[in-house]
Amino acid sequence: MTNPRVRKIADRIQVIVAEMLERRIKDPRLGFVTVTDVRVTGDSQQATVFYTVLGGEEEMAGTAAALESARGLIRSEVAKQLQMRTAPTLAFVHDALPETARHLDEVLAKARLSDEQVAAAREGASYASEEDPYKKPREIPDDEPDNESDTDIESDTETDTDTDTAADTSGEADDTGRTGA
């Protein structure tokens, strides 16, 4: 139903059916009905009318029977008001959206209750070991000199410069290909 014309037809059918159910259909089996949605095929040949009924199973069954018996009258009124060459066939389907929403509300209420119970249990709880159980790296105080690592670095640099000067004076070719003498 991405076509705007089809969407307009569906909206108009919804209004017409709702008005018909409110004013013209006088079936005693018809309960308190709300038309929730209408879906029309792309060629506007078939329309599915979704409805909800306030009440229990008996009211839903009675309303379904009343809508089936009044389908022809409702279709002729839709054809008259839409002024189309062919009127779409109507199919009435009970909308399960309110029951699904009610079920989701119940699940959310259970989750909320569970969260409250966990929060209440957490109030008086204490840590199993320390407050921060993770290991931290060992901290070395700044006032202790780290002589061992400093002398290793200095001795390494001295030996590197000694070997470089020895290679330059030997008369051998270095990395650039030139001789040292």
PDB file of C-alpha atoms in Angstrom:
ATOM      1  CA  MET A   1       0.000   0.000   0.000  1.00  0.00           C
ATOM      2  CA  THR A   2       2.739   2.451  -0.884  1.00  0.00           C
ATOM      3  CA  ASN A   3       0.520   4.022  -3.518  1.00  0.00           C
ATOM      4  CA  PRO A   4      -1.087   7.185  -2.074  1.00  0.00           C
ATOM      5  CA  ARG A   5      -4.301   6.555  -4.000  1.00  0.00           C
ATOM      6  CA  VAL A   6      -4.668   3.097  -2.445  1.00  0.00           C
ATOM      7  CA  ARG A   7      -4.002   4.567   1.013  1.00  0.00           C
ATOM      8  CA  LYS A   8      -6.727   7.174   0.482  1.00  0.00           C
ATOM      9  CA  ILE A   9      -9.164   4.461  -0.600  1.00  0.00           C
ATOM     10  CA  ALA A  10      -8.318   2.423   2.511  1.00  0.00           C
ATOM     11  CA  ASP A  11      -8.824   5.427   4.790  1.00  0.00           C
ATOM     12  CA  ARG A  12     -12.153   6.222   3.143  1.00  0.00           C
ATOM     13  CA  ILE A  13     -13.308   2.594   3.447  1.00  0.00           C
ATOM     14  CA  GLN A  14     -12.438   2.672   7.151  1.00  0.00           C
ATOM     15  CA  VAL A  15     -14.587   5.757   7.705  1.00  0.00           C
ATOM     16  CA  ILE A  16     -17.500   4.372   5.673  1.00  0.00           C
ATOM     17  CA  VAL A  17     -17.480   0.993   7.467  1.00  0.00           C
ATOM     18  CA  ALA A  18     -17.256   2.656  10.895  1.00  0.00           C
ATOM     19  CA  GLU A  19     -20.209   4.929  10.083  1.00  0.00           C
ATOM     20  CA  MET A  20     -22.217   1.992   8.738  1.00  0.00           C
ATOM     21  CA  LEU A  21     -21.595  -0.052  11.881  1.00  0.00           C
ATOM     22  CA  GLU A  22     -22.532   2.881  14.075  1.00  0.00           C
ATOM     23  CA  ARG A  23     -25.669   4.103  12.274  1.00  0.00           C
ATOM     24  CA  ARG A  24     -27.153   1.640   9.797  1.00  0.00           C
ATOM     25  CA  ILE A  25     -26.409  -1.907  10.972  1.00  0.00           C
ATOM     26  CA  LYS A  26     -28.903  -2.758  13.728  1.00  0.00           C
ATOM     27  CA  ASP A  27     -27.957  -6.399  14.346  1.00  0.00           C
ATOM     28  CA  PRO A  28     -28.323  -7.290  18.064  1.00  0.00           C
ATOM     29  CA  ARG A  29     -25.296  -9.632  17.815  1.00  0.00           C
ATOM     30  CA  LEU A  30     -23.099  -6.683  16.922  1.00  0.00           C
ATOM     31  CA  GLY A  31     -21.071  -5.710  19.979  1.00  0.00           C
ATOM     32  CA  PHE A  32     -19.042  -2.606  20.653  1.00  0.00           C
ATOM     33  CA  VAL A  33     -16.871  -2.678  17.505  1.00  0.00           C
ATOM     34  CA  THR A  34     -13.901  -0.490  16.627  1.00  0.00           C
ATOM     35  CA  VAL A  35     -12.473  -0.542  13.100  1.00  0.00           C
ATOM     36  CA  THR A  36      -8.713  -0.394  13.648  1.00  0.00           C
ATOM     37  CA  ASP A  37      -7.304  -0.651  10.128  1.00  0.00           C
ATOM     38  CA  VAL A  38      -8.176  -1.334   6.487  1.00  0.00           C
ATOM     39  CA  ARG A  39      -5.737  -2.772   3.983  1.00  0.00           C
ATOM     40  CA  VAL A  40      -6.459  -2.664   0.280  1.00  0.00           C
ATOM     41  CA  THR A  41      -4.619  -4.584  -2.433  1.00  0.00           C
ATOM     42  CA  GLY A  42      -2.713  -2.611  -5.063  1.00  0.00           C
ATOM     43  CA  ASP A  43      -5.440  -3.119  -7.682  1.00  0.00           C
ATOM     44  CA  SER A  44      -8.180  -2.058  -5.205  1.00  0.00           C
ATOM     45  CA  GLN A  45     -10.079  -5.311  -5.727  1.00  0.00           C
ATOM     46  CA  GLN A  46      -9.955  -6.621  -2.151  1.00  0.00           C
ATOM     47  CA  ALA A  47     -10.070  -4.866   1.191  1.00  0.00           C
ATOM     48  CA  THR A  48      -9.360  -6.416   4.571  1.00  0.00           C
ATOM     49  CA  VAL A  49     -11.073  -4.662   7.474  1.00  0.00           C
ATOM     50  CA  PHE A  50      -9.463  -5.199  10.897  1.00  0.00           C
ATOM     51  CA  TYR A  51     -11.687  -4.698  13.932  1.00  0.00           C
ATOM     52  CA  THR A  52     -11.679  -5.159  17.703  1.00  0.00           C
ATOM     53  CA  VAL A  53     -14.576  -5.980  19.995  1.00  0.00           C
ATOM     54  CA  LEU A  54     -14.994  -4.961  23.601  1.00  0.00           C
ATOM     55  CA  GLY A  55     -15.970  -8.040  25.574  1.00  0.00           C
ATOM     56  CA  GLY A  56     -15.260 -11.733  25.743  1.00  0.00           C
ATOM     57  CA  GLU A  57     -15.325 -14.653  23.352  1.00  0.00           C
ATOM     58  CA  GLU A  58     -19.129 -14.635  23.024  1.00  0.00           C
ATOM     59  CA  GLU A  59     -19.176 -11.008  21.911  1.00  0.00           C
ATOM     60  CA  MET A  60     -16.383 -11.655  19.406  1.00  0.00           C
ATOM     61  CA  ALA A  61     -18.204 -14.638  17.892  1.00  0.00           C
ATOM     62  CA  GLY A  62     -21.526 -12.754  17.702  1.00  0.00           C
ATOM     63  CA  THR A  63     -19.865  -9.733  16.135  1.00  0.00           C
ATOM     64  CA  ALA A  64     -18.061 -11.891  13.559  1.00  0.00           C
ATOM     65  CA  ALA A  65     -21.381 -13.482  12.556  1.00  0.00           C
ATOM     66  CA  ALA A  66     -23.112 -10.073  12.355  1.00  0.00           C
ATOM     67  CA  LEU A  67     -20.346  -8.630  10.181  1.00  0.00           C
ATOM     68  CA  GLU A  68     -20.499 -11.625   7.834  1.00  0.00           C
ATOM     69  CA  SER A  69     -24.242 -11.233   7.408  1.00  0.00           C
ATOM     70  CA  ALA A  70     -23.971  -7.468   6.805  1.00  0.00           C
ATOM     71  CA  ARG A  71     -20.992  -7.696   4.440  1.00  0.00           C
ATOM     72  CA  GLY A  72     -23.083  -7.237   1.261  1.00  0.00           C
ATOM     73  CA  LEU A  73     -24.880  -4.170   2.598  1.00  0.00           C
ATOM     74  CA  ILE A  74     -21.589  -2.620   3.729  1.00  0.00           C
ATOM     75  CA  ARG A  75     -19.967  -3.367   0.352  1.00  0.00           C
ATOM     76  CA  SER A  76     -22.800  -1.720  -1.584  1.00  0.00           C
ATOM     77  CA  GLU A  77     -22.533   1.394   0.602  1.00  0.00           C
ATOM     78  CA  VAL A  78     -18.752   1.475   0.101  1.00  0.00           C
ATOM     79  CA  ALA A  79     -19.272   1.233  -3.688  1.00  0.00           C
ATOM     80  CA  LYS A  80     -21.858   4.009  -3.642  1.00  0.00           C
ATOM     81  CA  GLN A  81     -19.714   6.420  -1.621  1.00  0.00           C
ATOM     82  CA  LEU A  82     -16.400   5.654  -3.374  1.00  0.00           C
ATOM     83  CA  GLN A  83     -17.985   5.949  -6.836  1.00  0.00           C
ATOM     84  CA  MET A  84     -15.526   3.477  -8.321  1.00  0.00           C
ATOM     85  CA  ARG A  85     -16.163   1.202 -11.285  1.00  0.00           C
ATOM     86  CA  THR A  86     -15.671  -1.925  -9.140  1.00  0.00           C
ATOM     87  CA  ALA A  87     -16.138  -2.040  -5.425  1.00  0.00           C
ATOM     88  CA  PRO A  88     -13.541  -3.988  -3.446  1.00  0.00           C
ATOM     89  CA  THR A  89     -14.643  -7.205  -1.793  1.00  0.00           C
ATOM     90  CA  LEU A  90     -14.586  -6.915   1.984  1.00  0.00           C
ATOM     91  CA  ALA A  91     -13.098  -9.387   4.425  1.00  0.00           C
ATOM     92  CA  PHE A  92     -13.477  -8.806   8.161  1.00  0.00           C
ATOM     93  CA  VAL A  93     -10.593  -9.972  10.368  1.00  0.00           C
ATOM     94  CA  HIS A  94     -10.430  -9.729  14.151  1.00  0.00           C
ATOM     95  CA  ASP A  95      -7.400  -7.651  15.084  1.00  0.00           C
ATOM     96  CA  ALA A  96      -5.147  -9.360  17.623  1.00  0.00           C
ATOM     97  CA  LEU A  97      -3.215  -6.184  18.391  1.00  0.00           C
ATOM     98  CA  PRO A  98      -4.923  -5.405  21.735  1.00  0.00           C
ATOM     99  CA  GLU A  99      -4.270  -8.936  23.028  1.00  0.00           C
ATOM    100  CA  THR A 100      -0.638  -8.700  21.939  1.00  0.00           C
ATOM    101  CA  ALA A 101      -0.291  -5.315  23.638  1.00  0.00           C
ATOM    102  CA  ARG A 102      -1.886  -6.684  26.791  1.00  0.00           C
ATOM    103  CA  HIS A 103       0.527  -9.630  26.779  1.00  0.00           C
ATOM    104  CA  LEU A 104       3.509  -7.283  26.334  1.00  0.00           C
ATOM    105  CA  ASP A 105       2.268  -5.144  29.229  1.00  0.00           C
ATOM    106  CA  GLU A 106       2.107  -8.251  31.426  1.00  0.00           C
ATOM    107  CA  VAL A 107       5.646  -9.279  30.450  1.00  0.00           C
ATOM    108  CA  LEU A 108       6.945  -5.763  31.149  1.00  0.00           C
ATOM    109  CA  ALA A 109       5.189  -5.748  34.544  1.00  0.00           C
ATOM    110  CA  LYS A 110       6.863  -9.062  35.439  1.00  0.00           C
ATOM    111  CA  ALA A 111      10.257  -7.688  34.380  1.00  0.00           C
ATOM    112  CA  ARG A 112       9.697  -4.528  36.431  1.00  0.00           C
ATOM    113  CA  LEU A 113       8.786  -6.625  39.486  1.00  0.00           C
ATOM    114  CA  SER A 114      11.875  -8.774  39.008  1.00  0.00           C
ATOM    115  CA  ASP A 115      14.065  -5.659  38.756  1.00  0.00           C
ATOM    116  CA  GLU A 116      12.566  -4.298  41.974  1.00  0.00           C
ATOM    117  CA  GLN A 117      13.270  -7.594  43.761  1.00  0.00           C
ATOM    118  CA  VAL A 118      16.895  -7.581  42.571  1.00  0.00           C
ATOM    119  CA  ALA A 119      17.292  -3.953  43.673  1.00  0.00           C
ATOM    120  CA  ALA A 120      15.855  -4.794  47.125  1.00  0.00           C
ATOM    121  CA  ALA A 121      18.241  -7.743  47.500  1.00  0.00           C
ATOM    122  CA  ARG A 122      21.170  -5.560  46.456  1.00  0.00           C
ATOM    123  CA  GLU A 123      20.499  -2.943  49.168  1.00  0.00           C
ATOM    124  CA  GLY A 124      22.019  -4.907  52.063  1.00  0.00           C
ATOM    125  CA  ALA A 125      24.562  -6.871  50.045  1.00  0.00           C
ATOM    126  CA  SER A 126      28.315  -6.557  50.403  1.00  0.00           C
ATOM    127  CA  TYR A 127      31.195  -7.554  48.165  1.00  0.00           C
ATOM    128  CA  ALA A 128      32.438 -11.153  48.347  1.00  0.00           C
ATOM    129  CA  SER A 129      36.090 -10.085  48.631  1.00  0.00           C
ATOM    130  CA  GLU A 130      37.334  -6.542  48.270  1.00  0.00           C
ATOM    131  CA  GLU A 131      35.473  -3.595  46.873  1.00  0.00           C
ATOM    132  CA  ASP A 132      37.712  -3.635  43.769  1.00  0.00           C
ATOM    133  CA  PRO A 133      38.609  -7.292  43.050  1.00  0.00           C
ATOM    134  CA  TYR A 134      40.744  -6.619  39.971  1.00  0.00           C
ATOM    135  CA  LYS A 135      44.543  -6.862  40.139  1.00  0.00           C
ATOM    136  CA  LYS A 136      46.412  -3.644  39.623  1.00  0.00           C
ATOM    137  CA  PRO A 137      49.931  -3.273  38.244  1.00  0.00           C
ATOM    138  CA  ARG A 138      52.631  -2.971  40.856  1.00  0.00           C
ATOM    139  CA  GLU A 139      53.588   0.634  41.558  1.00  0.00           C
ATOM    140  CA  ILE A 140      57.284   1.453  42.002  1.00  0.00           C
ATOM    141  CA  PRO A 141      58.026   4.407  44.277  1.00  0.00           C
ATOM    142  CA  ASP A 142      59.825   7.329  42.552  1.00  0.00           C
ATOM    143  CA  ASP A 143      62.529   7.787  45.237  1.00  0.00           C
ATOM    144  CA  GLU A 144      64.247   4.431  44.447  1.00  0.00           C
ATOM    145  CA  PRO A 145      66.656   4.768  41.507  1.00  0.00           C
ATOM    146  CA  ASP A 146      66.516   2.068  38.910  1.00  0.00           C
ATOM    147  CA  ASN A 147      70.311   1.777  38.432  1.00  0.00           C
ATOM    148  CA  GLU A 148      70.319  -1.554  36.666  1.00  0.00           C
ATOM    149  CA  SER A 149      68.283  -0.488  33.646  1.00  0.00           C
ATOM    150  CA  ASP A 150      70.031   2.919  33.286  1.00  0.00           C
ATOM    151  CA  THR A 151      73.560   1.420  33.206  1.00  0.00           C
ATOM    152  CA  ASP A 152      72.547  -1.204  30.661  1.00  0.00           C
ATOM    153  CA  ILE A 153      71.339   1.482  28.268  1.00  0.00           C
ATOM    154  CA  GLU A 154      74.535   3.564  28.653  1.00  0.00           C
ATOM    155  CA  SER A 155      76.838   0.577  28.136  1.00  0.00           C
ATOM    156  CA  ASP A 156      74.964  -0.470  25.025  1.00  0.00           C
ATOM    157  CA  THR A 157      75.362   2.967  23.453  1.00  0.00           C
ATOM    158  CA  GLU A 158      79.098   3.076  24.230  1.00  0.00           C
ATOM    159  CA  THR A 159      79.763  -0.274  22.537  1.00  0.00           C
ATOM    160  CA  ASP A 160      77.761   0.750  19.485  1.00  0.00           C
ATOM    161  CA  THR A 161      79.819   3.914  18.945  1.00  0.00           C
ATOM    162  CA  ASP A 162      83.108   1.998  19.458  1.00  0.00           C
ATOM    163  CA  THR A 163      82.257  -0.479  16.707  1.00  0.00           C
ATOM    164  CA  ASP A 164      81.158   2.308  14.348  1.00  0.00           C
ATOM    165  CA  THR A 165      84.507   4.155  14.603  1.00  0.00           C
ATOM    166  CA  ALA A 166      86.445   0.947  14.220  1.00  0.00           C
ATOM    167  CA  ALA A 167      84.616   0.128  11.006  1.00  0.00           C
ATOM    168  CA  ASP A 168      85.235   3.600   9.589  1.00  0.00           C
ATOM    169  CA  THR A 169      89.015   3.485  10.098  1.00  0.00           C
ATOM    170  CA  SER A 170      89.537  -0.029   8.816  1.00  0.00           C
ATOM    171  CA  GLY A 171      89.459   1.004   5.196  1.00  0.00           C
ATOM    172  CA  GLU A 172      86.636  -1.381   4.376  1.00  0.00           C
ATOM    173  CA  ALA A 173      83.578  -0.267   2.444  1.00  0.00           C
ATOM    174  CA  ASP A 174      80.704   0.871   4.593  1.00  0.00           C
ATOM    175  CA  ASP A 175      76.994   0.848   3.763  1.00  0.00           C
ATOM    176  CA  THR A 176      77.375   3.593   1.138  1.00  0.00           C
ATOM    177  CA  GLY A 177      80.106   1.758  -0.714  1.00  0.00           C
ATOM    178  CA  ARG A 178      82.902   4.239   0.082  1.00  0.00           C
ATOM    179  CA  THR A 179      86.118   3.285   1.782  1.00  0.00           C
ATOM    180  CA  GLY A 180      87.066   4.853   5.111  1.00  0.00           C
ATOM    181  CA  ALA A 181      90.699   5.875   4.275  1.00  0.00           C
TER     182      ALA A 181
END
